[in-house]
mmCIF file of C-alpha atoms and ligand atoms in Angstrom:
data_model
loop_
_atom_site.group_PDB
_atom_site.id
_atom_site.type_symbol
_atom_site.label_atom_id
_atom_site.label_comp_id
_atom_site.label_asym_id
_atom_site.label_seq_id
_atom_site.Cartn_x
_atom_site.Cartn_y
_atom_site.Cartn_z
ATOM 1 C CA UNK A 97 34.124 -52.290 -2.767
ATOM 2 C CA UNK A 98 31.760 -54.293 -4.931
ATOM 3 C CA UNK A 99 28.241 -53.173 -5.744
ATOM 4 C CA UNK A 100 26.475 -56.391 -4.828
ATOM 5 C CA UNK A 101 23.526 -55.229 -2.725
ATOM 6 C CA UNK A 102 20.232 -56.545 -4.006
ATOM 7 C CA UNK A 103 21.870 -59.131 -6.295
ATOM 8 C CA UNK A 104 20.849 -62.715 -5.549
ATOM 9 C CA UNK A 105 23.763 -64.756 -4.215
ATOM 10 C CA UNK A 106 25.684 -67.330 -6.234
ATOM 11 C CA UNK A 107 25.837 -69.696 -3.256
ATOM 12 C CA UNK A 108 23.069 -69.773 -0.681
ATOM 13 C CA UNK A 109 23.008 -72.010 2.377
ATOM 14 C CA UNK A 110 20.157 -71.965 4.888
ATOM 15 C CA UNK A 111 19.683 -74.233 7.908
ATOM 16 C CA UNK A 112 22.303 -76.797 6.869
ATOM 17 C CA UNK A 113 22.463 -79.767 9.221
ATOM 18 C CA UNK A 114 24.561 -82.905 8.913
ATOM 19 C CA UNK A 115 25.127 -85.440 11.674
ATOM 20 C CA UNK A 116 27.327 -88.493 11.887
ATOM 21 C CA UNK A 117 25.446 -90.686 14.366
ATOM 22 C CA UNK A 118 25.066 -88.614 17.532
ATOM 23 C CA UNK A 119 27.517 -85.949 16.407
ATOM 24 C CA UNK A 120 26.057 -82.805 14.839
ATOM 25 C CA UNK A 121 28.988 -81.942 12.525
ATOM 26 C CA UNK A 122 27.088 -79.018 10.950
ATOM 27 C CA UNK A 123 24.291 -77.589 13.017
ATOM 28 C CA UNK A 124 22.037 -75.075 11.301
ATOM 29 C CA UNK A 125 24.594 -73.174 9.240
ATOM 30 C CA UNK A 126 23.551 -70.172 7.159
ATOM 31 C CA UNK A 127 25.594 -68.026 4.771
ATOM 32 C CA UNK A 128 25.830 -66.822 1.192
ATOM 33 C CA UNK A 129 28.508 -65.989 -1.356
ATOM 34 C CA UNK A 130 27.898 -63.285 -3.952
ATOM 35 C CA UNK A 131 29.188 -62.884 -7.463
ATOM 36 C CA UNK A 132 32.815 -61.706 -7.422
ATOM 37 C CA UNK A 133 33.154 -62.377 -3.722
ATOM 38 C CA UNK A 134 35.738 -64.395 -1.799
ATOM 39 C CA UNK A 135 34.358 -65.846 1.432
ATOM 40 C CA UNK A 136 36.692 -67.546 3.904
ATOM 41 C CA UNK A 137 35.515 -70.387 6.128
ATOM 42 C CA UNK A 138 37.519 -70.779 9.312
ATOM 43 C CA UNK A 139 37.224 -72.832 12.476
ATOM 44 C CA UNK A 140 39.045 -75.383 14.629
ATOM 45 C CA UNK A 141 39.814 -78.927 13.487
ATOM 46 C CA UNK A 142 36.503 -80.758 13.409
ATOM 47 C CA UNK A 143 34.398 -77.560 13.343
ATOM 48 C CA UNK A 144 32.492 -78.791 10.273
ATOM 49 C CA UNK A 145 34.232 -76.979 7.408
ATOM 50 C CA UNK A 146 34.871 -79.949 5.111
ATOM 51 C CA UNK A 147 31.401 -81.335 5.848
ATOM 52 C CA UNK A 148 29.940 -77.993 4.748
ATOM 53 C CA UNK A 149 32.026 -77.809 1.577
ATOM 54 C CA UNK A 150 31.311 -81.419 0.630
ATOM 55 C CA UNK A 151 27.586 -80.883 1.174
ATOM 56 C CA UNK A 152 27.715 -77.916 -1.204
ATOM 57 C CA UNK A 153 29.624 -79.977 -3.747
ATOM 58 C CA UNK A 154 26.907 -82.641 -3.638
ATOM 59 C CA UNK A 155 29.288 -85.250 -2.237
ATOM 60 C CA UNK A 156 27.470 -85.534 1.088
ATOM 61 C CA UNK A 157 23.725 -85.581 1.497
ATOM 62 C CA UNK A 158 22.650 -83.080 4.151
ATOM 63 C CA UNK A 159 20.108 -84.136 6.771
ATOM 64 C CA UNK A 160 18.335 -80.805 6.466
ATOM 65 C CA UNK A 161 18.707 -77.425 4.861
ATOM 66 C CA UNK A 162 18.619 -75.529 1.634
ATOM 67 C CA UNK A 163 21.747 -75.469 -0.536
ATOM 68 C CA UNK A 164 21.555 -73.463 -3.732
ATOM 69 C CA UNK A 165 23.938 -72.437 -6.495
ATOM 70 C CA UNK A 166 22.573 -69.721 -8.790
ATOM 71 C CA UNK A 167 19.110 -70.583 -7.512
ATOM 72 C CA UNK A 168 19.493 -74.303 -8.325
ATOM 73 C CA UNK A 169 19.176 -76.923 -5.620
ATOM 74 C CA UNK A 170 22.354 -78.905 -4.964
ATOM 75 C CA UNK A 171 20.255 -81.874 -3.879
ATOM 76 C CA UNK A 172 17.461 -81.845 -6.480
ATOM 77 C CA UNK A 173 19.278 -80.374 -9.491
ATOM 78 C CA UNK A 174 22.630 -82.038 -9.035
ATOM 79 C CA UNK A 175 23.604 -82.186 -12.716
ATOM 80 C CA UNK A 176 22.852 -78.494 -13.327
ATOM 81 C CA UNK A 177 24.853 -77.585 -10.235
ATOM 82 C CA UNK A 178 27.820 -79.634 -11.462
ATOM 83 C CA UNK A 179 27.992 -77.223 -14.418
ATOM 84 C CA UNK A 180 28.086 -74.229 -12.095
ATOM 85 C CA UNK A 181 30.245 -75.105 -9.117
ATOM 86 C CA UNK A 182 33.678 -76.724 -8.921
ATOM 87 C CA UNK A 183 34.942 -78.324 -5.723
ATOM 88 C CA UNK A 184 38.659 -78.705 -5.091
ATOM 89 C CA UNK A 185 39.532 -80.883 -2.091
ATOM 90 C CA UNK A 186 42.758 -80.392 -0.135
ATOM 91 C CA UNK A 187 44.300 -83.497 -1.615
ATOM 92 C CA UNK A 188 43.292 -84.710 -5.030
ATOM 93 C CA UNK A 189 44.398 -87.892 -6.746
ATOM 94 C CA UNK A 190 45.106 -87.254 -10.431
ATOM 95 C CA UNK A 191 45.263 -89.994 -13.070
ATOM 96 C CA UNK A 192 48.890 -91.094 -12.783
ATOM 97 C CA UNK A 193 49.337 -92.082 -16.431
ATOM 98 C CA UNK A 194 47.814 -88.944 -17.964
ATOM 99 C CA UNK A 195 49.927 -85.880 -18.615
ATOM 100 C CA UNK A 196 48.980 -82.451 -17.320
ATOM 101 C CA UNK A 197 47.622 -81.471 -20.728
ATOM 102 C CA UNK A 198 45.678 -84.739 -21.061
ATOM 103 C CA UNK A 199 43.897 -84.019 -17.772
ATOM 104 C CA UNK A 200 42.703 -80.711 -19.128
ATOM 105 C CA UNK A 201 41.689 -82.244 -22.452
ATOM 106 C CA UNK A 202 39.696 -84.892 -20.614
ATOM 107 C CA UNK A 203 37.855 -82.416 -18.379
ATOM 108 C CA UNK A 204 37.457 -79.887 -21.201
ATOM 109 C CA UNK A 205 35.811 -82.479 -23.467
ATOM 110 C CA UNK A 206 33.530 -83.622 -20.646
ATOM 111 C CA UNK A 207 32.326 -80.019 -20.265
ATOM 112 C CA UNK A 208 32.270 -79.312 -24.042
ATOM 113 C CA UNK A 209 34.620 -76.348 -23.680
ATOM 114 C CA UNK A 210 34.837 -74.381 -26.950
ATOM 115 C CA UNK A 211 38.283 -73.708 -28.474
ATOM 116 C CA UNK A 212 39.739 -76.132 -25.999
ATOM 117 C CA UNK A 213 43.369 -76.168 -27.200
ATOM 118 C CA UNK A 214 43.796 -72.398 -26.789
ATOM 119 C CA UNK A 215 41.979 -72.482 -23.502
ATOM 120 C CA UNK A 216 44.278 -75.209 -22.163
ATOM 121 C CA UNK A 217 47.385 -73.137 -22.925
ATOM 122 C CA UNK A 218 45.892 -70.063 -21.266
ATOM 123 C CA UNK A 219 44.863 -71.940 -18.120
ATOM 124 C CA UNK A 220 48.234 -73.702 -17.873
ATOM 125 C CA UNK A 221 49.938 -70.298 -18.036
ATOM 126 C CA UNK A 222 47.534 -68.923 -15.471
ATOM 127 C CA UNK A 223 48.255 -71.623 -12.872
ATOM 128 C CA UNK A 224 51.968 -71.811 -13.684
ATOM 129 C CA UNK A 225 52.038 -75.334 -15.127
ATOM 130 C CA UNK A 226 52.759 -74.585 -18.774
ATOM 131 C CA UNK A 227 56.313 -75.913 -18.549
ATOM 132 C CA UNK A 228 55.005 -79.166 -17.079
ATOM 133 C CA UNK A 229 52.299 -79.686 -19.683
ATOM 134 C CA UNK A 230 53.691 -82.943 -21.071
ATOM 135 C CA UNK A 231 54.665 -84.464 -17.741
ATOM 136 C CA UNK A 232 52.769 -87.445 -16.385
ATOM 137 C CA UNK A 233 50.799 -86.715 -13.224
ATOM 138 C CA UNK A 234 52.756 -89.387 -11.335
ATOM 139 C CA UNK A 235 55.854 -87.168 -11.639
ATOM 140 C CA UNK A 236 54.256 -84.021 -10.170
ATOM 141 C CA UNK A 237 54.945 -82.642 -6.701
ATOM 142 C CA UNK A 238 52.116 -82.088 -4.218
ATOM 143 C CA UNK A 239 51.980 -78.367 -4.963
ATOM 144 C CA UNK A 240 51.864 -79.031 -8.707
ATOM 145 C CA UNK A 241 48.982 -81.459 -8.185
ATOM 146 C CA UNK A 242 47.132 -78.657 -6.348
ATOM 147 C CA UNK A 243 47.705 -76.397 -9.342
ATOM 148 C CA UNK A 244 46.501 -79.119 -11.705
ATOM 149 C CA UNK A 245 43.300 -79.529 -9.659
ATOM 150 C CA UNK A 246 42.664 -75.814 -9.946
ATOM 151 C CA UNK A 247 43.388 -75.865 -13.687
ATOM 152 C CA UNK A 248 40.851 -78.694 -14.134
ATOM 153 C CA UNK A 249 38.224 -76.379 -12.610
ATOM 154 C CA UNK A 250 39.238 -73.186 -14.422
ATOM 155 C CA UNK A 251 39.167 -74.896 -17.818
ATOM 156 C CA UNK A 252 35.335 -74.957 -17.837
ATOM 157 C CA UNK A 253 34.760 -71.551 -16.220
ATOM 158 C CA UNK A 254 32.564 -72.440 -13.268
ATOM 159 C CA UNK A 255 30.471 -69.699 -11.697
ATOM 160 C CA UNK A 256 31.736 -70.655 -8.249
ATOM 161 C CA UNK A 257 34.760 -72.488 -6.889
ATOM 162 C CA UNK A 258 34.848 -74.154 -3.483
ATOM 163 C CA UNK A 259 38.352 -74.839 -2.210
ATOM 164 C CA UNK A 260 39.360 -76.837 0.846
ATOM 165 C CA UNK A 261 42.714 -75.525 2.119
ATOM 166 C CA UNK A 262 43.904 -74.106 -1.241
ATOM 167 C CA UNK A 263 47.455 -73.346 -0.118
ATOM 168 C CA UNK A 264 48.360 -76.838 1.080
ATOM 169 C CA UNK A 265 51.661 -77.891 -0.435
ATOM 170 C CA UNK A 266 52.377 -74.648 -2.272
ATOM 171 C CA UNK A 267 55.769 -72.957 -1.993
ATOM 172 C CA UNK A 268 55.967 -69.223 -1.133
ATOM 173 C CA UNK A 269 55.888 -68.169 -4.773
ATOM 174 C CA UNK A 270 53.013 -70.570 -5.417
ATOM 175 C CA UNK A 271 51.112 -69.097 -2.447
ATOM 176 C CA UNK A 272 51.462 -65.585 -3.828
ATOM 177 C CA UNK A 273 50.428 -66.770 -7.302
ATOM 178 C CA UNK A 274 47.382 -68.601 -5.921
ATOM 179 C CA UNK A 275 46.256 -65.510 -3.974
ATOM 180 C CA UNK A 276 46.664 -63.304 -7.048
ATOM 181 C CA UNK A 277 44.814 -65.794 -9.232
ATOM 182 C CA UNK A 278 41.858 -66.056 -6.850
ATOM 183 C CA UNK A 279 41.686 -62.254 -6.549
ATOM 184 C CA UNK A 280 41.793 -61.746 -10.307
ATOM 185 C CA UNK A 281 39.187 -64.396 -11.042
ATOM 186 C CA UNK A 282 36.945 -62.891 -8.354
ATOM 187 C CA UNK A 283 37.363 -59.471 -9.959
ATOM 188 C CA UNK A 284 36.070 -60.963 -13.177
ATOM 189 C CA UNK A 285 32.981 -62.248 -11.356
ATOM 190 C CA UNK A 286 33.751 -65.732 -10.046
ATOM 191 C CA UNK A 287 32.533 -66.529 -6.520
ATOM 192 C CA UNK A 288 34.918 -68.294 -4.124
ATOM 193 C CA UNK A 289 34.327 -70.143 -0.881
ATOM 194 C CA UNK A 290 37.543 -71.333 0.701
ATOM 195 C CA UNK A 291 38.367 -72.996 3.978
ATOM 196 C CA UNK A 292 41.703 -72.365 5.581
ATOM 197 C CA UNK A 293 43.591 -72.378 8.853
ATOM 198 C CA UNK A 294 45.900 -69.732 7.408
ATOM 199 C CA UNK A 295 44.383 -66.603 8.859
ATOM 200 C CA UNK A 296 46.756 -64.345 6.962
ATOM 201 C CA UNK A 297 45.317 -65.688 3.689
ATOM 202 C CA UNK A 298 41.804 -65.092 4.913
ATOM 203 C CA UNK A 299 42.654 -61.594 6.107
ATOM 204 C CA UNK A 300 44.349 -60.569 2.880
ATOM 205 C CA UNK A 301 42.020 -61.946 0.235
ATOM 206 C CA UNK A 302 38.563 -62.583 1.691
ATOM 207 C CA UNK A 303 35.762 -60.034 1.471
ATOM 208 C CA UNK A 304 33.789 -61.789 4.205
ATOM 209 C CA UNK A 305 34.654 -64.457 6.735
ATOM 210 C CA UNK A 306 32.470 -67.202 8.188
ATOM 211 C CA UNK A 307 33.683 -68.473 11.563
ATOM 212 C CA UNK A 308 32.288 -71.839 12.638
ATOM 213 C CA UNK A 309 32.559 -73.607 15.941
ATOM 214 C CA UNK A 310 31.195 -77.117 16.499
ATOM 215 C CA UNK A 311 29.029 -76.850 13.406
ATOM 216 C CA UNK A 312 27.513 -73.485 14.302
ATOM 217 C CA UNK A 313 28.141 -70.063 12.850
ATOM 218 C CA UNK A 314 29.664 -67.748 15.412
ATOM 219 C CA UNK A 315 30.409 -64.837 13.087
ATOM 220 C CA UNK A 316 29.879 -63.869 9.459
ATOM 221 C CA UNK A 317 30.877 -60.611 7.833
ATOM 222 C CA UNK A 318 33.769 -58.441 6.781
ATOM 223 C CA UNK A 319 36.656 -58.084 9.193
ATOM 224 C CA UNK A 320 35.423 -54.616 10.140
ATOM 225 C CA UNK A 321 31.886 -55.895 10.778
ATOM 226 C CA UNK A 322 33.115 -58.776 12.926
ATOM 227 C CA UNK A 323 35.425 -56.471 14.906
ATOM 228 C CA UNK A 324 32.526 -54.108 15.544
ATOM 229 C CA UNK A 325 30.059 -56.799 16.574
ATOM 230 C CA UNK A 326 32.540 -58.345 19.018
ATOM 231 C CA UNK A 327 33.681 -54.958 20.318
ATOM 232 C CA UNK A 328 37.268 -55.570 19.259
ATOM 233 C CA UNK A 329 39.795 -52.802 18.583
ATOM 234 C CA UNK A 330 40.141 -51.451 15.043
ATOM 235 C CA UNK A 331 43.649 -52.855 14.779
ATOM 236 C CA UNK A 332 42.637 -56.420 15.713
ATOM 237 C CA UNK A 333 43.959 -58.861 13.110
ATOM 238 C CA UNK A 334 42.086 -61.927 11.881
ATOM 239 C CA UNK A 335 44.208 -63.936 14.299
ATOM 240 C CA UNK A 336 43.305 -61.668 17.249
ATOM 241 C CA UNK A 337 39.637 -61.912 16.286
ATOM 242 C CA UNK A 338 39.726 -65.676 15.887
ATOM 243 C CA UNK A 339 41.459 -66.204 19.216
ATOM 244 C CA UNK A 340 39.073 -63.826 20.967
ATOM 245 C CA UNK A 341 35.926 -65.506 19.696
ATOM 246 C CA UNK A 342 36.894 -69.164 19.982
ATOM 247 C CA UNK A 343 38.002 -71.115 23.024
ATOM 248 C CA UNK A 344 40.621 -73.842 23.045
ATOM 249 C CA UNK A 345 39.387 -77.341 23.689
HETATM 250 P P1 ATP B 456 39.682 -79.905 9.864
HETATM 251 O O1 ATP B 456 40.024 -78.482 10.124
HETATM 252 O O2 ATP B 456 40.383 -80.829 10.816
HETATM 253 O O3 ATP B 456 39.808 -80.331 8.437
HETATM 254 P P2 ATP B 456 36.762 -79.642 9.591
HETATM 255 O O4 ATP B 456 36.298 -78.354 10.175
HETATM 256 O O5 ATP B 456 36.896 -79.735 8.141
HETATM 257 O O6 ATP B 456 38.127 -80.081 10.305
HETATM 258 P P3 ATP B 456 34.941 -81.893 9.362
HETATM 259 O O7 ATP B 456 35.882 -82.771 8.598
HETATM 260 O O8 ATP B 456 33.800 -81.300 8.663
HETATM 261 O O9 ATP B 456 35.743 -80.753 10.135
HETATM 262 O O10 ATP B 456 34.393 -82.768 10.592
HETATM 263 C C1 ATP B 456 33.389 -82.294 11.469
HETATM 264 C C2 ATP B 456 33.127 -83.346 12.527
HETATM 265 O O11 ATP B 456 32.507 -84.468 11.922
HETATM 266 C C3 ATP B 456 34.377 -83.868 13.225
HETATM 267 O O12 ATP B 456 34.061 -84.093 14.596
HETATM 268 C C4 ATP B 456 34.658 -85.185 12.524
HETATM 269 O O13 ATP B 456 35.294 -86.083 13.401
HETATM 270 C C5 ATP B 456 33.267 -85.651 12.157
HETATM 271 N N1 ATP B 456 33.243 -86.464 10.936
HETATM 272 C C6 ATP B 456 33.629 -86.040 9.702
HETATM 273 N N2 ATP B 456 33.456 -87.019 8.792
HETATM 274 C C7 ATP B 456 32.946 -88.085 9.463
HETATM 275 C C8 ATP B 456 32.534 -89.410 9.087
HETATM 276 N N3 ATP B 456 32.619 -89.810 7.824
HETATM 277 N N4 ATP B 456 32.067 -90.213 10.061
HETATM 278 C C9 ATP B 456 31.967 -89.805 11.340
HETATM 279 N N5 ATP B 456 32.325 -88.573 11.767
HETATM 280 C C10 ATP B 456 32.808 -87.726 10.845
#
């Protein structure tokens, strides 16, 4: 287990609120993500996951609340935060006419990445796109586009990565590779916040899980902590826990 007690979190969210008209999509959410930690965000369709992630990424302006990345305010220090946190949505539209490698060159130059050429090769190997490096984005499959989105984040070494449904479109081998990659990057210190409906993913790779229901936090902790606080048996899986603590609507 990681020695993270007493270390200030990479991502810190306190009292986040965001409404769309009368609807409170996120209603007072609070959580943190530490260095080297993978936190999973789960909840029913419409529970407020994407709204939370987009608020953290600076794409949505929250109505209330404190959102910080490495102590910097997402709202008031937006540029600094853009150099710290990468957001990868569940479906990304690449530039059709650019090749895979050109995407990475473009992003790498924007972030002034040193020794960019070597870095591009290493990241392409890491995400499994090296063979496709000279292919135009318009010719990539959905899963390959997901990998390209991840590569465009890894190329500049963000401190934290926020992923909305990271396994969408990946084949079984791609799923395994994505899990391994996230784990390895976390071991080297990167912080991850990922939303998913795939409870097996959450159970196998996340250190802590945040369960949201109608914009509110209903649980936050390791699987063992959540089991204990809801008086669930030791063998209860993430799926058992989720079904026990949420009601169908
Ligand atoms: P899913 O699992 O289906 O992706 P989610 O947990 O990501 O859902 P959000 O997309 O954050 O949920 O949506 C939270 C609530 O806010 C939903 O009721 C949704 O209908 C509503 N909502 C989201 N975006 C808007 C918008 N632009 N205008 C109005 N309502 C919105």
